[in-house]
Each structure stands twice: as structure tokens, then as C-alpha cells.
Short mmCIF file of C-alpha atoms and ligand atoms in Angstrom, two decimals:
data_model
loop_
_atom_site.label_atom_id
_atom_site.label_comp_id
_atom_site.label_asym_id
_atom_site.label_seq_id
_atom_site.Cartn_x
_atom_site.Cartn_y
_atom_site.Cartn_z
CA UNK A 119 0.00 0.00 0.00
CA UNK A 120 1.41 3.28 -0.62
CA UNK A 121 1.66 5.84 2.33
CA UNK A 122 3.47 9.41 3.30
CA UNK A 123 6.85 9.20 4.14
CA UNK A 124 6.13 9.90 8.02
CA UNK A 125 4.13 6.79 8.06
CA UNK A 126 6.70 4.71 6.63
CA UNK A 127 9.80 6.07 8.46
CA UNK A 128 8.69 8.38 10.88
CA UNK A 129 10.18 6.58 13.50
CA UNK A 130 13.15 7.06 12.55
CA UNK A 131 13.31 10.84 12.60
CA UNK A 132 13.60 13.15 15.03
CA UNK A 133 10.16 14.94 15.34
CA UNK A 134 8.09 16.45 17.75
CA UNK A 135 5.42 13.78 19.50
CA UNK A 136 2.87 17.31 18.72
CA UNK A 137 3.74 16.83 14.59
CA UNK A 138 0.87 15.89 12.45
CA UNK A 139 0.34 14.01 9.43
CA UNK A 140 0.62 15.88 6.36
CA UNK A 141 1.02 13.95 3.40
CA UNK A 142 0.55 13.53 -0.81
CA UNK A 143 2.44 10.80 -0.38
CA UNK A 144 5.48 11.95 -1.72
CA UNK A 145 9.00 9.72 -1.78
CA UNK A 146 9.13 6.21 -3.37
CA UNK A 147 10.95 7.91 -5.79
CA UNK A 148 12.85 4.59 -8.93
CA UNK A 149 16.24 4.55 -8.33
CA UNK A 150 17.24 3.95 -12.34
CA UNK A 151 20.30 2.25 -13.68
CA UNK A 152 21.48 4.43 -16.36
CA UNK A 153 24.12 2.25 -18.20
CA UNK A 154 24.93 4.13 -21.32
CA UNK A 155 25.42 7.42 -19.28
CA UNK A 156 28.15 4.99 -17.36
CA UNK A 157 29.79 3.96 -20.11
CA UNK A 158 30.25 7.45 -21.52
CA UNK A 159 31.81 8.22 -18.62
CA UNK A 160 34.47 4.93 -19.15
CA UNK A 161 32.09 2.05 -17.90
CA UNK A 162 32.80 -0.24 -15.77
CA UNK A 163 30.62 0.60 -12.77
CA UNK A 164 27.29 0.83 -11.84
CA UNK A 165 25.22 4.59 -12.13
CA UNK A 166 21.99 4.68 -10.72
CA UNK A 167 19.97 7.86 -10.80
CA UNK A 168 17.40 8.28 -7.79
CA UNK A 169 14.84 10.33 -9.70
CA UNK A 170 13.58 12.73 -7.24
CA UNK A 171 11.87 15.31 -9.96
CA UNK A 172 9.14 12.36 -9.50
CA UNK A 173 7.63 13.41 -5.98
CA UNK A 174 4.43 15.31 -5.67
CA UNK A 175 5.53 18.50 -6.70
CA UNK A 176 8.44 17.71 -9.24
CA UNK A 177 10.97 17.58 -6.76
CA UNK A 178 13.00 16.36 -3.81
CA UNK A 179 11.31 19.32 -1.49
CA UNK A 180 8.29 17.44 -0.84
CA UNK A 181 10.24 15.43 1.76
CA UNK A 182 11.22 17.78 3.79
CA UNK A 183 7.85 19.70 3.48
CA UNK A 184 5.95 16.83 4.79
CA UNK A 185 8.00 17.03 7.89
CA UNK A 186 8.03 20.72 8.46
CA UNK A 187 4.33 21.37 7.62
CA UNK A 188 3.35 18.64 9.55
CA UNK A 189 5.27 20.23 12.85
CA UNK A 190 4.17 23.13 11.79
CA UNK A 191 0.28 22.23 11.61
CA UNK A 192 0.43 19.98 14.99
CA UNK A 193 2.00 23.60 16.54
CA UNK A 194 -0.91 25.17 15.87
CA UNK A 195 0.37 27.10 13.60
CA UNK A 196 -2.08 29.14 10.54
CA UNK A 197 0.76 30.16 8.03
CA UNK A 198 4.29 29.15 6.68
CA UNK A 199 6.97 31.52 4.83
CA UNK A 200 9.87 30.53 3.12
CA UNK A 201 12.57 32.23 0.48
CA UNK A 202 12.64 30.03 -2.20
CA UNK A 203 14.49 29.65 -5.62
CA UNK A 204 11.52 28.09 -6.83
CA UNK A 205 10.95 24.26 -5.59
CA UNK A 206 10.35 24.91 -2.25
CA UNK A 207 7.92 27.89 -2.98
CA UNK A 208 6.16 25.39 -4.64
CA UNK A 209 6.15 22.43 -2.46
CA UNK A 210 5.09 24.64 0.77
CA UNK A 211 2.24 26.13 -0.87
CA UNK A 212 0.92 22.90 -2.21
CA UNK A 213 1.63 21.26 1.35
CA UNK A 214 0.13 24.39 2.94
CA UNK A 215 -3.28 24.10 0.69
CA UNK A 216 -3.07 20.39 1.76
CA UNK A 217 -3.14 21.35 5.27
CA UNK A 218 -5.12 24.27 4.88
CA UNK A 219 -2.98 26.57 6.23
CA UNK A 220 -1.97 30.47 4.34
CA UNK A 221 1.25 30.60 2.71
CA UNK A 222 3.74 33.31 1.68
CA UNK A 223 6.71 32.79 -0.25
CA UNK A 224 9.38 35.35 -0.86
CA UNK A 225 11.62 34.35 -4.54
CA UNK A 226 14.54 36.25 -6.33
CA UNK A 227 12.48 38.29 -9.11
CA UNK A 228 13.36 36.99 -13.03
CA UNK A 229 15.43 34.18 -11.41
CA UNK A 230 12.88 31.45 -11.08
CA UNK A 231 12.04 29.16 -13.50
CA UNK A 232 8.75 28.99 -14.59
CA UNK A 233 7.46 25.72 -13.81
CA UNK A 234 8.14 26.59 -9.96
CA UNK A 235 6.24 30.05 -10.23
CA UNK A 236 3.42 28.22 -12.30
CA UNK A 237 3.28 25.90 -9.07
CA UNK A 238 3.31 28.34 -6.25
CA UNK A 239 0.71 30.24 -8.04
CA UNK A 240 -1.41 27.56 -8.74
CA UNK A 241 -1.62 26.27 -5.19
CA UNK A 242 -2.97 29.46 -3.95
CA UNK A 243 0.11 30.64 -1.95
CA UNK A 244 1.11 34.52 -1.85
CA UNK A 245 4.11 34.77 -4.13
CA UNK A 246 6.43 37.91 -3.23
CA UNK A 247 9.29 38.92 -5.76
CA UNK A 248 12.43 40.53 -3.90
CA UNK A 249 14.09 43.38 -5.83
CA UNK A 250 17.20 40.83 -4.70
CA UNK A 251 18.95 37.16 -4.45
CA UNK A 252 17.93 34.31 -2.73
CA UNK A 253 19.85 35.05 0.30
CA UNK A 254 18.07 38.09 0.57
CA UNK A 255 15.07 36.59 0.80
CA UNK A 256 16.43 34.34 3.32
CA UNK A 257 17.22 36.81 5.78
CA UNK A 258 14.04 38.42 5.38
CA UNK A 259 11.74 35.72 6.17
CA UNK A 260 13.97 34.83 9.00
CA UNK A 261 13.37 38.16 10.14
CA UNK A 262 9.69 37.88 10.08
CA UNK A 263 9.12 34.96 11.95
CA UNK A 264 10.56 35.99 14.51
CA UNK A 265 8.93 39.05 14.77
CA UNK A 266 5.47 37.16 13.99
CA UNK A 267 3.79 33.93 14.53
CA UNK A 268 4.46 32.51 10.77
CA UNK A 269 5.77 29.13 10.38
CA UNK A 270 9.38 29.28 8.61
CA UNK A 271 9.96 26.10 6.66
CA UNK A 272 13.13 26.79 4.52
CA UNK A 273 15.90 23.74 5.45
CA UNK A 274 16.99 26.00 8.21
CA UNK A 275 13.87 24.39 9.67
CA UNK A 276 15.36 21.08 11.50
CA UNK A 277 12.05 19.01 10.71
CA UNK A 278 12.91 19.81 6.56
CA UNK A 279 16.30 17.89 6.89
CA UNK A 280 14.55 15.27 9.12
CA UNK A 281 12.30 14.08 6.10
CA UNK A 282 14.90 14.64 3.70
CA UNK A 283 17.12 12.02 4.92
CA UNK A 284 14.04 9.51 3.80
CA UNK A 285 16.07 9.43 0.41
CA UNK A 286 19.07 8.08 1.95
CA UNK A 287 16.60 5.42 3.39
CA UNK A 288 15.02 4.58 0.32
CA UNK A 289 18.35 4.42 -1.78
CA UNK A 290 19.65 1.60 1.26
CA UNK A 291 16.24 0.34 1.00
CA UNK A 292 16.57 -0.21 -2.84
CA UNK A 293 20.33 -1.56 -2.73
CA UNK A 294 20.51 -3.16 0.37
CA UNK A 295 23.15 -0.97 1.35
CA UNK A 296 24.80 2.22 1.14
CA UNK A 297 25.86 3.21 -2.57
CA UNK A 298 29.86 3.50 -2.60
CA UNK A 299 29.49 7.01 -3.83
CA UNK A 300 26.52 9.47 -3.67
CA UNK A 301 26.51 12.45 -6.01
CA UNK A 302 24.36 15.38 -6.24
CA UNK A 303 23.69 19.45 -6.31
CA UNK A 304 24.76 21.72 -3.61
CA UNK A 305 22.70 25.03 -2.97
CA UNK A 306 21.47 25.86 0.69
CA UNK A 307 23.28 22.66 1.29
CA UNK A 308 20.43 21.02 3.11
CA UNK A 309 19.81 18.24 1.09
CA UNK A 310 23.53 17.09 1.21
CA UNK A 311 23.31 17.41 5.25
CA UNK A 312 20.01 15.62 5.26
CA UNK A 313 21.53 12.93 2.97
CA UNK A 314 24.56 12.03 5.26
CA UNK A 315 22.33 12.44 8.58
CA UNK A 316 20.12 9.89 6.50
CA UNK A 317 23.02 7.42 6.06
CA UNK A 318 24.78 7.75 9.29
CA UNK A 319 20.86 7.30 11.06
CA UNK A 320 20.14 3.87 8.66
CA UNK A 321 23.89 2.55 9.65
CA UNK A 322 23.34 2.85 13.47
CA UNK A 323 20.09 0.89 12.75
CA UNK A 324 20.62 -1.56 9.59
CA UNK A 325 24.41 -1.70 9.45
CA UNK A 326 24.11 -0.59 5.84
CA UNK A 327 27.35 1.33 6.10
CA UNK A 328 28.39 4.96 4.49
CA UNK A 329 28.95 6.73 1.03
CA UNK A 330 31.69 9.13 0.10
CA UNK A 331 29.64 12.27 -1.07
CA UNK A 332 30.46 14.18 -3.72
CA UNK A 333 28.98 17.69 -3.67
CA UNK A 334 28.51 19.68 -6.66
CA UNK A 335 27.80 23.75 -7.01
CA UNK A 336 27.99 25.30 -9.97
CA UNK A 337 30.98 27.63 -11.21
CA UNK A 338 29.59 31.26 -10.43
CA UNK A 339 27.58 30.15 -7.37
CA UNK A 340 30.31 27.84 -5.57
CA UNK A 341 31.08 29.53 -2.12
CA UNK A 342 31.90 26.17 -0.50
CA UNK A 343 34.72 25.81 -2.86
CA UNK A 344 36.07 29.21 -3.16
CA UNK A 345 35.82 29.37 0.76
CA UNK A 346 33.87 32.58 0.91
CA UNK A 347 30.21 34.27 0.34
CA UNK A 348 29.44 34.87 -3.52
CA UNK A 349 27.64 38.69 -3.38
CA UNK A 350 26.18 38.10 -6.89
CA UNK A 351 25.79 34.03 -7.41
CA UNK A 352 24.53 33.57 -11.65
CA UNK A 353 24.46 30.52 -12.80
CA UNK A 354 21.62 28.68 -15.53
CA UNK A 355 20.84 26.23 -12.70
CA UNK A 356 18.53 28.33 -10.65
CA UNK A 357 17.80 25.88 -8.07
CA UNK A 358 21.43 26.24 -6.88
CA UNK A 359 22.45 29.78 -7.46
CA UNK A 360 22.82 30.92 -3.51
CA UNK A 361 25.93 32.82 -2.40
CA UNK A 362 25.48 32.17 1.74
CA UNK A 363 24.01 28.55 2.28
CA UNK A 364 22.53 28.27 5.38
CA UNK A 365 24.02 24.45 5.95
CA UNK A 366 27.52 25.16 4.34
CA UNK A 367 29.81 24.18 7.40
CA UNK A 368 28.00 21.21 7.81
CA UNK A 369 27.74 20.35 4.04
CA UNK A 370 31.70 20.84 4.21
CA UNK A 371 31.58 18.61 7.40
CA UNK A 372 29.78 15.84 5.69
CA UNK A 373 31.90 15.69 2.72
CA UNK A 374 34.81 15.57 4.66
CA UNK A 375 33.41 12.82 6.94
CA UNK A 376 32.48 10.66 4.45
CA UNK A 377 35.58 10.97 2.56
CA UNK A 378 34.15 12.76 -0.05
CA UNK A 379 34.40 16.51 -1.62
CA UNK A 380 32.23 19.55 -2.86
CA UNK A 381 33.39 20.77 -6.25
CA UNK A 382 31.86 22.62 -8.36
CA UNK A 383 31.16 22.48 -12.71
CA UNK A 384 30.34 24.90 -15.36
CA UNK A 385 27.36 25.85 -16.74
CA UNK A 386 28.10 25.08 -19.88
CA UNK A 387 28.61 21.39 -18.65
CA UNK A 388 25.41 21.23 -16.45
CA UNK A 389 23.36 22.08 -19.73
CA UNK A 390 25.53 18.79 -21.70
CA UNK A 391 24.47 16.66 -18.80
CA UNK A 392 20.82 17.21 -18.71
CA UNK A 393 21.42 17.16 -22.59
CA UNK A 394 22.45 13.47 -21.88
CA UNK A 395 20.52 12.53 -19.27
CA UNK A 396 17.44 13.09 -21.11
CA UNK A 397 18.81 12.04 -25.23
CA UNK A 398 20.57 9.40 -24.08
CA UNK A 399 18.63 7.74 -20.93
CA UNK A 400 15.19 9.42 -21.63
CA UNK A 401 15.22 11.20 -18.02
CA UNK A 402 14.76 15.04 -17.98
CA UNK A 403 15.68 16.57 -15.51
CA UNK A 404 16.12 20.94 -14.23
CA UNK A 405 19.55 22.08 -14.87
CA UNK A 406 20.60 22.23 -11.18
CA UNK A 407 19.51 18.60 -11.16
CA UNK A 408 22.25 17.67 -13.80
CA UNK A 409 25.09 19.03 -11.76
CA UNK A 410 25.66 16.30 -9.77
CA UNK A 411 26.01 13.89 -12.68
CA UNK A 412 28.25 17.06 -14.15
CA UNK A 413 30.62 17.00 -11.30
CA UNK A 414 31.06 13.31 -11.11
CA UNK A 415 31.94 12.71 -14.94
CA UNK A 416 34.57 15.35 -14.87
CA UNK A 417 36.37 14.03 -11.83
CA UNK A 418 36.32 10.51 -13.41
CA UNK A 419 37.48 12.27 -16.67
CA UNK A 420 40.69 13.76 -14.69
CA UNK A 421 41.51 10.83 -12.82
CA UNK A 422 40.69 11.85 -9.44
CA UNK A 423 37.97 9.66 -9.01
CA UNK A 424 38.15 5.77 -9.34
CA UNK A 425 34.82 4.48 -9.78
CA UNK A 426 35.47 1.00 -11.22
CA UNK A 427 33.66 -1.88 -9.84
CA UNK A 428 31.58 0.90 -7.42
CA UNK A 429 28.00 1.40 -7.41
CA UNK A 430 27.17 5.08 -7.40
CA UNK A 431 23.95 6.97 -6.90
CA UNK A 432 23.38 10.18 -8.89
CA UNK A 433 20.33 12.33 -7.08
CA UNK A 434 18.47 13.95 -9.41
CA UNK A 435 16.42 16.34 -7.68
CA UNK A 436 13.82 18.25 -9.80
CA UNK A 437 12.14 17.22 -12.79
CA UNK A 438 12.89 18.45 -16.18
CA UNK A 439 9.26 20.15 -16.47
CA UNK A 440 9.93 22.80 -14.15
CA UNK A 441 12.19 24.92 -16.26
CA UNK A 442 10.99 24.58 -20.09
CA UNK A 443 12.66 27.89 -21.23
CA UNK A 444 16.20 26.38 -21.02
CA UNK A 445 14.89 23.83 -23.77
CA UNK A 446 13.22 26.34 -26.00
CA UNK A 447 16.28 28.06 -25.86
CA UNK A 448 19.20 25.11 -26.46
CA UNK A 449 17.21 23.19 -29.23
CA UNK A 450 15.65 24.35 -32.58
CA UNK A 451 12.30 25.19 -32.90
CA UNK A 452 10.22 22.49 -34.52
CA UNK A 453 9.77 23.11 -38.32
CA UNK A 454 6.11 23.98 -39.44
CA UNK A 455 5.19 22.25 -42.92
CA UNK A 456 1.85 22.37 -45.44
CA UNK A 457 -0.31 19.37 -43.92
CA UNK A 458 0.77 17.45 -47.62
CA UNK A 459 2.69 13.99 -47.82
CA UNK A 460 5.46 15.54 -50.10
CA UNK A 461 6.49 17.90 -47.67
CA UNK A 462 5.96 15.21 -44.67
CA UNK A 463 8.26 12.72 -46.53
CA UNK A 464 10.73 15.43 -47.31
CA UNK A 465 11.60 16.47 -44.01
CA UNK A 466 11.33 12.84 -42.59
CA UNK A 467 13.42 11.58 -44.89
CA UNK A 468 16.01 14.18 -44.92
CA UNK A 469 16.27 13.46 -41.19
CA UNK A 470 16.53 10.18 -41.51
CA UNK A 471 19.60 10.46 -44.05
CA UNK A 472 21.31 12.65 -41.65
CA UNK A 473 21.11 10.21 -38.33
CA UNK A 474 23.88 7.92 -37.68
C1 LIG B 649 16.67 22.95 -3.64
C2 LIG B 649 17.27 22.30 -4.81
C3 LIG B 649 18.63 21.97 -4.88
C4 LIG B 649 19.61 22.33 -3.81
O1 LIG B 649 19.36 21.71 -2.58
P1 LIG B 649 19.98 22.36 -1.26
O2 LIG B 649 19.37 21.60 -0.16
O3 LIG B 649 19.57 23.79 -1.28
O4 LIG B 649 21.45 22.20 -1.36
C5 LIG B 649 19.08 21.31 -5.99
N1 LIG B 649 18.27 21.00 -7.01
C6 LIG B 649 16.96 21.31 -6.98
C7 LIG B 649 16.12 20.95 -8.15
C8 LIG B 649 16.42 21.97 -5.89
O5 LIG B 649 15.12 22.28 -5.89
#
């Protein structure tokens, strides 16, 4: 039977006895072997991607959003804020209608894709556009909860990371142990705490043991790799462009922990990956949600990664659909013909000639 994610491994987080149960069911997410995308990358191993653009709300948010708006609701609370770059704008307010509680959320304006804005909108929430960045945002509706009685569910919120580490669960659940190496995009740099407070929580209890992490920002938002705060983060993958993430020491503690590292790629190499991802394995996923893939074929590429023989888990963590105007923009736009056969078979079969 399918249930929420609290129901199936609630007891394994760390929530409040008051939290309620707020769910669409989210998680369950396929963890798919993509074995052409391996061997492009030198074969050899095994490359599974956990397909997290699948939850309710076309991405990896909904796990944490169970958590916190279920706290949240069992608090008594009427209405959650959050900042948002666009996923988590959208999976509060749907969460929020599904609890029936108001929601605000504050997002960088012109820097959200529009899938996300589509979302929040639909679900009713108040969507406020900051003359600003993310992190502005951020400090803003930090400010205003504690000034007010608002709920503030951005992964500063302990309860998001709680539910979050239901992935690492899953993936253990799916393998039947720990990957070798987890991969995946670094932003706020909650979901890369929440995975390794995931993995460390399932090896106390199941013995499944630990993956190195590799973290992955991209090029002109990467302050965990320069070292310090980027003023003016740009990069295509909007989901990740933050210059201050709230969880950065303890992303950098995590990937030290396990061994691992946070790195970060181009743009221009996100964009190929997702180009792959989708051409070559028919999975479609944002541009942020490419990165980790990104990082982890150019470290194999330069030799400072030996993944022969490993299993490694890619987390893809928002679905293609949520940011449509990067694909208008990198392929051509379909031909328009006279509704005639001749024309039909001349631009079929001129295609055809030219494939491989
Ligand atoms: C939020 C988000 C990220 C970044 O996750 P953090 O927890 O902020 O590091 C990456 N990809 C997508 C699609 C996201 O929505």
C-alpha cells in the first residue's frame, strides 16, 4: 500500500510527538540504472539515478515539506513563509493548501524558472518577488518569523532535513546498502546534510554502512569551494544559485566525513548533462539537477575519481518540467510544414539520411 513518508519512516526521525500528518504521499521515488550514461563516462561501474523530480511537486522538497508542515500544523500554527528559488515555494504552498494553512513565499524576481512560479501560483500561496537574491530573501523571512507567529519552513527548519534524509533510506532500502558514492547538487546545502544524517541514522540501525559524497555547485555560485560568500551568485541552474548557504559548514563537514568533496562544474557542462541525461537515458531533468552527474563525470574524466567496480547513486532532484525555457532556448524550434505527404516525406526523410 502506498503511504506518506512519516508513516513509513517516521520513526526514525527526530520529530516532535505534537507533529501531524501531512502527506501527498510523496517519496518512493525509482532509483534507475542508467548504463549508457556509465559507459560514456568509461564504464565499468554501476550509475543509478534516484529520480527525485518524481515526488508530488516535481521535486525532492516534498520530503522535507511533509516534515516541516506537519510540525508546523500539529503547533498550531495558521501560516508558513519561506525564500525560495523556486521548488520549495512550490512544495510549501501545495503542502500548505493540503493542510489548509496560508502561505507566503518570498523568490529572487526573473530568477525562477517557470514551472516553480506556475506551481506556487497555482496552489494558492502569496508569491512575493524581492528586488534581490535568494539570500536576501532568506534573511528576510527569518526576520519575520521571529517578529510574527508565521511558520518558517526553509531547510533552516530542523524538521525539513529530518524528512529529507528519507532518500538516503530509500536508496539503502533499494540496494541493500549504502551506494559506494553518492553524487548530487549543492545550494542551501540542506539536502547534502540531510543525505549524510540519512546514512549515518540507517547505519546505526541496519548496518548498511556509508557513502563518500560528492557535492557539486555550480561555477559562479560555488562559495563552499572558493571558501567565501558569492555577493552576486549567476548561474543557468537556478535551483542552486545561492551565495550564503545556510548548511555550508555542515555540508563541508559531511563531505569531509564521508571521505568525499564539494566541487563545483560549469554551466556550460550542467546544460551537456541534462542534454544526456534526457537524449541518451530518456530522463529530464532541471539544470541544477544535472550538476551532480556534471561534477562526477569530470572528476572521473581527470583521474581523481576511481569508480570501477563501485556502485554510485546520482540524485536527481527536480524534474525536467519545471524549467521549459532552457529547452526552448538550447534546441531548434520544430519546423512547421503544409499538412501534404510531399512535404511530410521530405523532411522525414532528410532526417533520416542525416542520423547515424
Ligand atoms: C533545492 C534544490 C537543490 C539544492 O538543494 P539544497 O538543499 O539547497 O542544497 C538542488 N536541485 C533542486 C532541483 C532543488 O530544488
Amino acid at each position: 500500500m502506498t503511504t506518506g513518508l512519516l508513516d513509513r519512516y517516521g520513526h526514525l526521525l527526530d520529530l516532535p510527538p505534537h507533529t501531524a500528518r501531512v502527506t501527498l504521499l510523496e517519496g518512493g521515488t525509482p532509483l534507475i540504472p542508467t548504463p549508457r550514461l556509465a559507459r560514456r563516462m568509461g564504464g565499468g561501474f554501476d550509475l543509478l539515478i534516484k529520480y527525485e523530480g518524481l515526488n508530488p511537486t516535481g521535486s525532492f522538497k516534498d520530503r522535507g515539506m511533509t516534515a516541516a508542515v506537519s510540525e508546523a500544523v500539529g503547533r498550531g500554527a495558521k501560516r508558513v513563509i519561506c525564500a525560495s528559488t523556486g521548488n520549495t515555494a512550490a512544495s510549501a504552498a501545495a503542502y500548505a493548501a493540503r493542510a489548509g494553512l496560508g502561505c507566503v513565499v518570498l523568490i529572487p524576481e526573473g530568477k525562477v524558472a517557470a514551472g516553480k512560479l506556475a506551481g506556487a501560483r497555482a496552489y494558492g500561496a502569496q508569491v512575493v518577488q524581492i528586488k534581490g537574491s535568494f539570500d536576501d530573501a532568506l534573511r528576510l523571512v527569518v526576520e519575520i518569523t521571529r517578529r510574527h507567529p508565521i511558520a518558517l519552513v526553509n531547510s533552516i527548519n530542523p524538521y525539513r532535513i529530518e524528512g529529507q534524509k528519507t532518500a538516503a533510506f530509500e536508496i539503502c532500502d533499494d540496494l541493500g546498502a549504502a551506494p559506494d558514492l553518492l553524487c548530487l547538487p549543492v545550494g542551501n546545502a540542506g539536502n547534502i546534510t540531510a543525505y549524510w544524517g540519512g546514512f549515518k541514522r540507517y547505519d546505526e540501525v541496519k548496518g548498511s554502512g556509508l557513502p563518500r559524497l560528492l557535492g557539486v555547485q555550480a561555477e559562479g555560485a560555488a562559495p563552499l569551494v572558493l571558501g567565501h560568500p558569492v555577493e552576486k551568485p549567476e548561474t543557468v541552474a537556478t535551483a542552486i544559485r545561492i551565495g550564503r548557504p545556510a548548511r555550508g559548514e555542515e555540508a563541508l563537514r559531511a563531505a569531509e566525513e564521508s571521505g568525499g568533496r564539494i566541487i563545483a562544474v560549469s554551466d556550460a557542462q550542467i546544460l551537456e548533462m541534462q542534454r544526456l541525461l534526457a537524449q541518451e537515458e530518456g530522463i529530464w531533468v532541471e539544470p541544477a539537477s544535472a550538476a551532480g552527474l556534471a561534477g562526477l563525470a569530470q572528476e572521473v574524466a581527470a583521474g581523481r575519481l576511481d569508480v570501477r567496480g563501485k556502485r554510485v547513486v546520482a540524485v536527481c532532484t527536480g524534474h525536467g518540467l519545471k524549467d521549459p525555457d532552457i529547452i526552448s532556448r538550447a534546441t531548434p524550434q520544430p519546423k512547421v510544414i503544409a499538412p501534404t505527404m510531399d512535404a511530410l516525406e521530405e523532411i522525414v526523410l532528410q532526417s533520416e539520411e542525416r542520423q547515424p
